[in-house]
XYZ file of N, CA and C in Angstrom:
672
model
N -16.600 16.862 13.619
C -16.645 15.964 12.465
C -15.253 15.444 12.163
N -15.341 14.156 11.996
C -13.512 13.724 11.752
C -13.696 13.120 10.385
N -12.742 13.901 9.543
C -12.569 13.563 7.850
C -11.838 12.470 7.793
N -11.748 11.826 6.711
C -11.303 10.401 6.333
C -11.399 10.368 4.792
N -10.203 9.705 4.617
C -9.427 9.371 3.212
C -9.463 8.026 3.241
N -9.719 7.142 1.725
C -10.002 5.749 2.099
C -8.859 5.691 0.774
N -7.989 4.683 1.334
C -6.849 4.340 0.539
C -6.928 2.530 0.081
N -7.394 2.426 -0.797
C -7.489 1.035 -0.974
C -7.485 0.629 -2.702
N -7.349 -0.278 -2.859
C -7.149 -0.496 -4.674
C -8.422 -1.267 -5.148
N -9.151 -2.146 -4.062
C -10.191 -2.775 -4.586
C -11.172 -1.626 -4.558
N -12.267 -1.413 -5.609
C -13.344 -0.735 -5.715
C -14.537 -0.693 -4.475
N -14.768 -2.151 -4.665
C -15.712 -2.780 -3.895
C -15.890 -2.640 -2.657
N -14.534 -2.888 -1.873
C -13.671 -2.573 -0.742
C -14.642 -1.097 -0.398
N -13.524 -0.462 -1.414
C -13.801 1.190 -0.996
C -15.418 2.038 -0.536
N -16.069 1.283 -1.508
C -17.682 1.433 -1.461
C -17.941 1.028 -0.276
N -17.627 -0.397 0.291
C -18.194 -0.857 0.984
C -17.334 0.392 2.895
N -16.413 0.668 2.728
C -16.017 1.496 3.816
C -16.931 2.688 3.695
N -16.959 3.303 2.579
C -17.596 4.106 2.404
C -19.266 4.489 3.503
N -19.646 3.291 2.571
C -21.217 3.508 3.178
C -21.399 3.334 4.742
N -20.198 2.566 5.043
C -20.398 2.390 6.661
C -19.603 3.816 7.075
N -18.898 4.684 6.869
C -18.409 5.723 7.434
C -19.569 7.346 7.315
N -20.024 7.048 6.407
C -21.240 7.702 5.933
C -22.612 7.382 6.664
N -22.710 6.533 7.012
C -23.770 6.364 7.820
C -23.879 6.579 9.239
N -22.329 7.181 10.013
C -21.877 7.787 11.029
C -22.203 9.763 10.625
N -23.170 10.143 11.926
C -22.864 11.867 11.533
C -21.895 12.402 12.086
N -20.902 11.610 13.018
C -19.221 12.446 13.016
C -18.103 12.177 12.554
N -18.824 11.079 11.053
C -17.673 11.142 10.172
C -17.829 11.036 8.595
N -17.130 11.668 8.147
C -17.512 12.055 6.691
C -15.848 11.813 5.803
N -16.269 11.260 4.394
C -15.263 11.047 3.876
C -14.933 11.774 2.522
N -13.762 12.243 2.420
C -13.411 13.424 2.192
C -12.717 12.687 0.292
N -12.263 11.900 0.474
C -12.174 10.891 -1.130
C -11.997 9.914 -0.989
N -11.579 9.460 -2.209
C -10.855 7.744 -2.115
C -9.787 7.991 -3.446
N -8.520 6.826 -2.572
C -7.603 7.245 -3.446
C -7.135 5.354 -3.804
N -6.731 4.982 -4.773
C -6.623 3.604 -5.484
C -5.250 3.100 -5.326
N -4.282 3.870 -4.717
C -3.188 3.534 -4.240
C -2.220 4.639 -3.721
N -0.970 4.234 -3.639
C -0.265 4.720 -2.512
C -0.058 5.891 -3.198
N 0.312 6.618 -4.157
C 0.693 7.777 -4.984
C -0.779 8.751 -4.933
N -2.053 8.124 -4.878
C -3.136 9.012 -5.054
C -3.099 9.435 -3.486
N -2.524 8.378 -2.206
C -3.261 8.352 -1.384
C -2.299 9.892 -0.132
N -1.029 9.917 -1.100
C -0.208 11.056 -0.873
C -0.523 11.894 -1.626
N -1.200 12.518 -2.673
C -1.751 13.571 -3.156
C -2.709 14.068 -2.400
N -3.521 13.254 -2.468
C -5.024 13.321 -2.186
C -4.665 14.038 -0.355
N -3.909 13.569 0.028
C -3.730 13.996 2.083
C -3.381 15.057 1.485
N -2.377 15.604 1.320
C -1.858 16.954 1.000
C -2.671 18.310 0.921
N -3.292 17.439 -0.249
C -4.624 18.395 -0.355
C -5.983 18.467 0.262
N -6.334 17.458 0.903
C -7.767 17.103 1.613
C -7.059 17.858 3.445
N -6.393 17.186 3.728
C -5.865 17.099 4.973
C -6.776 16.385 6.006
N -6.845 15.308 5.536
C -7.695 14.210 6.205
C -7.107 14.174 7.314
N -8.339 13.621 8.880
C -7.956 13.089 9.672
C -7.043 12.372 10.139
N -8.272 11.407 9.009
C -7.566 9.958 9.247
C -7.336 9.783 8.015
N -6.322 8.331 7.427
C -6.565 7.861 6.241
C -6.448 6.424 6.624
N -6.947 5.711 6.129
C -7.549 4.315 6.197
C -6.850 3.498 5.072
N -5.474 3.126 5.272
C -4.404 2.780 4.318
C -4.591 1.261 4.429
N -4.410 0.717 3.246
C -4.643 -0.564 2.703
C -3.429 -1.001 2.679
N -2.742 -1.896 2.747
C -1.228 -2.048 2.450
C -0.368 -2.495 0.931
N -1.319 -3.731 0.647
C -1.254 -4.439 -0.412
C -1.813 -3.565 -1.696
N -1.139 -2.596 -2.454
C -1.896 -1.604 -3.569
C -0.415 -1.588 -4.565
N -1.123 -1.602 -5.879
C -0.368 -2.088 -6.966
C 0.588 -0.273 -6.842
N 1.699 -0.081 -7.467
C 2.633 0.640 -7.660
C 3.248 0.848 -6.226
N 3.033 2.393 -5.513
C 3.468 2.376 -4.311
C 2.654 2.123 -3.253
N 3.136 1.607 -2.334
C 2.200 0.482 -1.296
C 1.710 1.275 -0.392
N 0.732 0.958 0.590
C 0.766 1.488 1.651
C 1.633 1.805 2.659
N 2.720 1.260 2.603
C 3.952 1.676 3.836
C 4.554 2.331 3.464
N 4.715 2.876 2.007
C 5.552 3.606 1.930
C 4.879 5.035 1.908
N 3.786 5.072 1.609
C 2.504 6.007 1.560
C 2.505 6.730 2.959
N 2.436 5.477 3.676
C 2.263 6.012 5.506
C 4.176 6.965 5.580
N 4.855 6.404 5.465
C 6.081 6.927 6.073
C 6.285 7.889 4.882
N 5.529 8.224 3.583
C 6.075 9.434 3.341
C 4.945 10.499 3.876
N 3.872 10.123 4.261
C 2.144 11.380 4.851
C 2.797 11.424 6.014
N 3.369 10.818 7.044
C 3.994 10.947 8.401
C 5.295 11.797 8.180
N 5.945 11.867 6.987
C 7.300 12.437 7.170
C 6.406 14.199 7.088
N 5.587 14.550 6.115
C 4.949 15.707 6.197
C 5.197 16.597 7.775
N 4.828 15.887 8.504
C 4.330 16.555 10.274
C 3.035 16.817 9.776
N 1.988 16.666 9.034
C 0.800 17.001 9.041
C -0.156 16.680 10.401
N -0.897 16.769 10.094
C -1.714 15.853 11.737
C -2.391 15.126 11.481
N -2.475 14.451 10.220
C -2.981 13.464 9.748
C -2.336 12.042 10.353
N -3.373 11.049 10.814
C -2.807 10.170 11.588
C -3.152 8.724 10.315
N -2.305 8.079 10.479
C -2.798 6.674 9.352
C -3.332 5.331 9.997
N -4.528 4.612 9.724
C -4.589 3.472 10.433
C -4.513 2.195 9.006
N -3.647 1.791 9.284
C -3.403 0.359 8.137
C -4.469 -0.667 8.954
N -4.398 -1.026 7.206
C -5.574 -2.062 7.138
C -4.693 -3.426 6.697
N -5.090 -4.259 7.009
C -4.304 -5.670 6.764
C -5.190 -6.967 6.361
N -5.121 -7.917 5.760
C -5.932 -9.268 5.839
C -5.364 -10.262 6.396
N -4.236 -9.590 7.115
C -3.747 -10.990 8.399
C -3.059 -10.024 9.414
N -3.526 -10.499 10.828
C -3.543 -9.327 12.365
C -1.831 -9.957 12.302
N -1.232 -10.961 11.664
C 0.282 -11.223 12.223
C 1.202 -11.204 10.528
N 0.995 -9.788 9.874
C 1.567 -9.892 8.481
C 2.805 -8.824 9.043
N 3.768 -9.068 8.265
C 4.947 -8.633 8.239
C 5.037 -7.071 8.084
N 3.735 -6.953 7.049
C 3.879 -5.869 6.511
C 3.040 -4.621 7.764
N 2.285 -5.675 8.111
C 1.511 -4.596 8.965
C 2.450 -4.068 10.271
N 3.617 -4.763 10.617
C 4.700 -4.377 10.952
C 5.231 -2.793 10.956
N 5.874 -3.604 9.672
C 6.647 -2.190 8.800
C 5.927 -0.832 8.679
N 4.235 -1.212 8.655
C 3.159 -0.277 8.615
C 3.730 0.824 10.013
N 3.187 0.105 10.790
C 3.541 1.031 12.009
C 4.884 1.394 12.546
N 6.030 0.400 11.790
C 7.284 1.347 11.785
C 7.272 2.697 11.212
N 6.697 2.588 10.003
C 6.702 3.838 9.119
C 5.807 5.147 9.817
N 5.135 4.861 10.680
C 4.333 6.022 11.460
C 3.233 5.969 12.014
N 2.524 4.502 11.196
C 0.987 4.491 11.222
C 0.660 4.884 12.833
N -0.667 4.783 12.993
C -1.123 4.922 14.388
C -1.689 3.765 15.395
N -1.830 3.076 14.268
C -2.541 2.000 14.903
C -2.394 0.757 13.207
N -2.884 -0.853 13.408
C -3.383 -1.128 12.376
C -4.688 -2.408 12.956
N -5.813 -2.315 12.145
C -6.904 -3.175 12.112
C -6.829 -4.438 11.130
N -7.423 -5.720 11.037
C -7.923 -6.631 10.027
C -9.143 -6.042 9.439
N -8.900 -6.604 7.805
C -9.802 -5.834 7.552
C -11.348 -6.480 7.787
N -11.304 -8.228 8.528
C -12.423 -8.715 8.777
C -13.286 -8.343 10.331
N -12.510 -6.896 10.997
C -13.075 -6.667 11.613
C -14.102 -6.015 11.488
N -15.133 -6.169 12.606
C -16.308 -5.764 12.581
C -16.395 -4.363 12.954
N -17.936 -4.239 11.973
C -17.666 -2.419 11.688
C -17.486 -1.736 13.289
N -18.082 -1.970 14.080
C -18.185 -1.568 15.332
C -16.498 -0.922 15.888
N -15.548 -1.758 15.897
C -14.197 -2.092 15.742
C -13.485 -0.803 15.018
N -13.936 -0.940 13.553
C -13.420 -0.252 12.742
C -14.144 1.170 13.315
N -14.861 1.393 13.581
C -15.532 2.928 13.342
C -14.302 3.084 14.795
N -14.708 2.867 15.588
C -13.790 3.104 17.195
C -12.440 3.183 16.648
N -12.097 2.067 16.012
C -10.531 2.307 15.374
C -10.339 3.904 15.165
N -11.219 4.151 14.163
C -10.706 5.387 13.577
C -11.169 7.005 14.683
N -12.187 6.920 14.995
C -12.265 7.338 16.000
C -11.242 7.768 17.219
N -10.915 6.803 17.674
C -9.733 6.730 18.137
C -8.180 7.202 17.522
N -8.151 6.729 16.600
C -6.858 7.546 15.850
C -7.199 9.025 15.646
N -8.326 9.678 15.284
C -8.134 10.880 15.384
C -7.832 11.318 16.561
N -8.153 10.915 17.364
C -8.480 11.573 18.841
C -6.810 11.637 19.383
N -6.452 11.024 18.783
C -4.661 10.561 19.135
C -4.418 10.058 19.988
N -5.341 8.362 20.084
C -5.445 7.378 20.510
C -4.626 5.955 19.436
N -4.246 5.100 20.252
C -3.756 3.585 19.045
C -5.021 3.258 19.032
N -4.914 2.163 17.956
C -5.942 1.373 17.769
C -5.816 0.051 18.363
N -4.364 -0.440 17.960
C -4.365 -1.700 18.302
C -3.733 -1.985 19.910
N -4.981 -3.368 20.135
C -5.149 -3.948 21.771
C -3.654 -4.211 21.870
N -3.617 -3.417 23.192
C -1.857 -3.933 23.748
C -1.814 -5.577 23.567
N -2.668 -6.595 23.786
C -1.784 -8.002 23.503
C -1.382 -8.430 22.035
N -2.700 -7.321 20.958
C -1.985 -7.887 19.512
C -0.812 -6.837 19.435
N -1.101 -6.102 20.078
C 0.163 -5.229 19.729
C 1.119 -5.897 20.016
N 1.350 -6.613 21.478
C 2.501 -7.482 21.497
C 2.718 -9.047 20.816
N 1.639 -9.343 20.625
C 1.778 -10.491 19.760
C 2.754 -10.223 18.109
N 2.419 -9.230 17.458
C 2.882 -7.980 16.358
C 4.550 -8.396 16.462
N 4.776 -7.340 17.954
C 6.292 -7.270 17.934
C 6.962 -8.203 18.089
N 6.827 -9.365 18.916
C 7.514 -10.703 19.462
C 7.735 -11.060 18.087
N 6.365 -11.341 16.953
C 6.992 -12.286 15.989
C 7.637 -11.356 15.126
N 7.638 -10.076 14.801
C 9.119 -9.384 13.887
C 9.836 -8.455 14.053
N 10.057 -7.877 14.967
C 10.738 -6.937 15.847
C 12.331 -7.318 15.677
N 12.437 -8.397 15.480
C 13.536 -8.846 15.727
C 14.355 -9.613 14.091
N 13.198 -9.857 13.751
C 13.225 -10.511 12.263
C 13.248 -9.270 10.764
N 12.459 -8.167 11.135
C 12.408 -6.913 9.792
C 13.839 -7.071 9.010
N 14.912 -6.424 8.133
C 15.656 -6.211 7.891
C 16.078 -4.790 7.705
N 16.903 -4.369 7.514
C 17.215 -2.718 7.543
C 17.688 -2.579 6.265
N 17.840 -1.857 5.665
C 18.086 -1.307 4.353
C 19.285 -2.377 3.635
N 20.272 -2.270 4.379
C 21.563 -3.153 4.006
C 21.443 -4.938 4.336
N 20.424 -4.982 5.332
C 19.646 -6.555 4.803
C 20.308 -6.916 6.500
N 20.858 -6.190 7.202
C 21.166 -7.007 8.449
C 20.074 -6.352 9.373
N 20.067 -7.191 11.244
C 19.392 -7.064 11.829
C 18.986 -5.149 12.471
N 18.718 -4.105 12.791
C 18.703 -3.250 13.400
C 19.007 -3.789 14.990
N 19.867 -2.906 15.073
C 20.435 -2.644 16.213
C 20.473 -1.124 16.977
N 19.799 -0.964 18.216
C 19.927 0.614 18.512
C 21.218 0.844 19.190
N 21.907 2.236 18.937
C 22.484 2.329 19.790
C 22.623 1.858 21.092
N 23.733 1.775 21.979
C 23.604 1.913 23.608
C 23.313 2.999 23.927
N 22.768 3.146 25.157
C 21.992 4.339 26.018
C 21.852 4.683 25.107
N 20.196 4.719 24.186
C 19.551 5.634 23.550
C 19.298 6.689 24.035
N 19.513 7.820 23.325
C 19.046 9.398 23.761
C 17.515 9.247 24.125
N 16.668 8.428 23.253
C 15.146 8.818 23.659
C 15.097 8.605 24.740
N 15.827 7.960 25.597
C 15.864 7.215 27.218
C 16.457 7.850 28.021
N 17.150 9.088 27.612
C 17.360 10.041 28.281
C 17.324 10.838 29.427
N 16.207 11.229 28.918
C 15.399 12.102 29.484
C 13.968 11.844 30.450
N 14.248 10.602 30.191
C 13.022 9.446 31.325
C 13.402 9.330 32.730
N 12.650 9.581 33.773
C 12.564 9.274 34.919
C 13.102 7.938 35.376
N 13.247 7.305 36.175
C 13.079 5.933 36.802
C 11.735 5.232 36.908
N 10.837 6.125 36.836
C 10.110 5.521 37.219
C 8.740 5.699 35.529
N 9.572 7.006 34.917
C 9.019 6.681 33.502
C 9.432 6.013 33.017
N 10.594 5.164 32.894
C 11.321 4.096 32.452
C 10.468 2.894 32.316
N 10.343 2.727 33.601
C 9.611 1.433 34.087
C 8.357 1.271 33.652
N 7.890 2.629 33.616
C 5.989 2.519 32.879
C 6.344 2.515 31.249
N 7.555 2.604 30.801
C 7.642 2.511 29.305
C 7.991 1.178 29.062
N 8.606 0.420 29.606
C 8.813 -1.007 29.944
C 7.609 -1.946 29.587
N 6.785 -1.387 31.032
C 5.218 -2.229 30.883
C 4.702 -1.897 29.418
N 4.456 -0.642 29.172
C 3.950 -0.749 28.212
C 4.624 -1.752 27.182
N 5.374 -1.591 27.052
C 6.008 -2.533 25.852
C 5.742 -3.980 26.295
N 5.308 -4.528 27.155
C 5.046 -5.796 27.477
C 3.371 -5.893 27.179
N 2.683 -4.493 27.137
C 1.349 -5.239 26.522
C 0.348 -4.587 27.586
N 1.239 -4.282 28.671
C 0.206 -3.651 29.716
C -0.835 -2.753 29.565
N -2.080 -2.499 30.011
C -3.030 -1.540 29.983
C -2.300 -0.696 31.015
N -3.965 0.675 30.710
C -3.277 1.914 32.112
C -4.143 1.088 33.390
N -4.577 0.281 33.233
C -5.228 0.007 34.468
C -4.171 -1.285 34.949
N -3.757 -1.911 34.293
C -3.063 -2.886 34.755
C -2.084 -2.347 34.999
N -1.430 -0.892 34.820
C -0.456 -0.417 35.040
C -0.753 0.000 36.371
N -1.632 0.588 36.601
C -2.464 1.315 37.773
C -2.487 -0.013 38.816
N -2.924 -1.055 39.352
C -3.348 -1.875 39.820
C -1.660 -2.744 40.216
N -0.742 -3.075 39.522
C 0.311 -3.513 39.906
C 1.412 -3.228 40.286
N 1.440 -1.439 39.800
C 2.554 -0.441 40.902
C 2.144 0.593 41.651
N 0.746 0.094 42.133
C -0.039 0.817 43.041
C -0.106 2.368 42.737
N -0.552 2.849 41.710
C -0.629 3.816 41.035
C -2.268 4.314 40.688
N -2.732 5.328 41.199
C -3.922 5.694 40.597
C -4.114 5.606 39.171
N -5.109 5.867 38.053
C -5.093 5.501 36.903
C -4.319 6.862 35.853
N -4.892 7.752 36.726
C -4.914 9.122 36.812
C -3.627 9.738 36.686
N -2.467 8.967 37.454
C -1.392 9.406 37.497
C -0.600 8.334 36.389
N -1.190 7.357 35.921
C -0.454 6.415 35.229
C -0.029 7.396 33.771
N -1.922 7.910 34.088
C -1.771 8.968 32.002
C -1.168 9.585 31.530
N -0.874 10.306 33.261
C 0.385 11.243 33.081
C 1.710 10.777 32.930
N 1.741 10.106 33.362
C 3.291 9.126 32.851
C 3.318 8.961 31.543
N 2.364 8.406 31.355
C 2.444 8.170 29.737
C 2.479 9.378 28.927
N 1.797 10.254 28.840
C 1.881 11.670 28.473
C 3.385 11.972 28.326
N 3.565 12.217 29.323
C 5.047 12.761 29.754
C 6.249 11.880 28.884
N 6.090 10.063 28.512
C 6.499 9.239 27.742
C 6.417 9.913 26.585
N 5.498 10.059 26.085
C 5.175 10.303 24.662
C 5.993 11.448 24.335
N 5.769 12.434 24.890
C 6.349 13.971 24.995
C 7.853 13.455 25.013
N 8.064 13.320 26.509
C 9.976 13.369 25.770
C 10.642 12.631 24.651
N 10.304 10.969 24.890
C 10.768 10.483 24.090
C 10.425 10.701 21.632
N 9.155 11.891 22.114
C 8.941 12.135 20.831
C 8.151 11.026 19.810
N 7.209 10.101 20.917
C 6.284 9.245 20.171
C 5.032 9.962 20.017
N 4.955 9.296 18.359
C 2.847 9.873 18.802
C 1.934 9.365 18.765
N 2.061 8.187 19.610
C 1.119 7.742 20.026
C 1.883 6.165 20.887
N 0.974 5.366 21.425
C 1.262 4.364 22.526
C 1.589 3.358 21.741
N 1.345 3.188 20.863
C 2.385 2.223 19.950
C 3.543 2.648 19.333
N 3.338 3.953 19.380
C 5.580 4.373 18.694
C 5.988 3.992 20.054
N 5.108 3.911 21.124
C 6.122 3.819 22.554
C 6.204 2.856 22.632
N 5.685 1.413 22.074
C 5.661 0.294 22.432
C 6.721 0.044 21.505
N 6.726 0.111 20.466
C 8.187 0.215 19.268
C 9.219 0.415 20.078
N 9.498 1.670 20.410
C 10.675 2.229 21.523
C 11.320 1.376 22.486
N 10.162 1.083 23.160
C 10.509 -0.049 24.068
C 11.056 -1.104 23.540
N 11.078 -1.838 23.134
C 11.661 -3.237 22.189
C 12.952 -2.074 21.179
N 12.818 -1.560 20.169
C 13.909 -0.646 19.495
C 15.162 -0.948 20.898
N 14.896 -0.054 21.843
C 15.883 0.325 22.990
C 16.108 -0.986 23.761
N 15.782 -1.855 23.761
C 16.086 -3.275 24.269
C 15.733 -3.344 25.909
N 14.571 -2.222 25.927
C 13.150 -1.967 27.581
C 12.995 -3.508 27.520
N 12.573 -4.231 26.281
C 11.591 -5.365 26.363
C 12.050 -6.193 25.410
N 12.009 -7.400 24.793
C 12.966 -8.340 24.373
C 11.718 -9.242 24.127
N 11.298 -9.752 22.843
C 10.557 -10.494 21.955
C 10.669 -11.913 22.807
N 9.640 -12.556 23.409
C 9.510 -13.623 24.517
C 9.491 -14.678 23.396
């Protein structure tokens, strides 16, 4: 059974996630919280799966919600919800930790797999919106003091990467699947996972979109 926290400020909204998560028997929802302050209580104490973070919520927002439930180490994974697949914020969302993020005019089918998937400690989002995402603000966010982020040279997370994990952290950041990974460096699929595995593990992502972050962060891949 995978628990779920519904973080959203509209009522209506919430009901309406509701009844579609409820009408699944391997998933059950554990509360609903009306914004970003309930939606960090409420994890603490529920220890939801998933939580199904809204971004746009009056006091503290969803991003800041996600990057303080992610600073925990809980194993609670967050999937942001957005009403535009190319918002700024849904950005910042998955800077802050999220796992993935959905529109919220996707279809339930979509959404249930979404979350599904995030428990399982899977992304949600398709490597091309994922790269569509980073190209347009990866490069544009601001950092605390209002200038561009810049990573170090030779990042440490890059360390500890192979040559040839390098290169599969690369693709990924360009949008690649494991099969398209599989199919163009003549790689079984089998051995691609393990690459990626092994990605995730050293460099300390959790999940295939902190690696796709990484990649662009470390300057693997460069906003086309």
């Amino acid at each position: 059974m995978t628990t779920v926290l519904i973080a959203d400020d509209q009522p209506l909204q919430r009901l309406g996630f509701r009844m579609l998560l409820e009408s699944q028997d391997d998933l059950t929802v554990l509360g609903e919280a009306a914004n970003g302050a309930e939606a960090i209580r409420m994890t603490a104490e529920l220890h939801p799966d998933v939580v199904l973070m809204d971004i746009r919520m009056p006091g503290l927002d969803g991003i800041e919600a996600t990057r303080r439930i992610v600073a925990t180490g809980d194993r609670t994974r967050v999937l942001i919800l957005t009403t535009f697949d190319l918002d700024e914020y849904a950005y910042a969302g998955l800077r802050a930790g999220a796992s993935g993020f959905l529109v919220k005019d996707a279809q339930p089918e979509e959404l249930l797999l979404g979350i599904r998937s995030v428990a399982s400690g899977d992304a949600v989002v398709a490597p091309r919106l994922t790269r569509r995402l980073l190209d347009a603000y990866v490069q544009h966010l601001p950092t605390g003091d209002g200038t561009a982020e810049v990573p170090p040279p030779g990042d440490a997370r890059l360390s500890a990467l192979t040559e040839r994990e390098r290169e599969i952290l690369t693709v990924i950041g360009k949008g690649w699947t494991n099969t398209e990974i599989a199919a163009r460096l003549h790689l079984a699929e089998s051995t691609v996972k393990t690459h990626v595995g092994r990605i995730l593990a050293k460099t300390g992502s959790r999940d295939r979109i902190q690696a796709v972050i990484l990649a662009y962060d470390t300057k693997l891949v460069e906003p086309s």
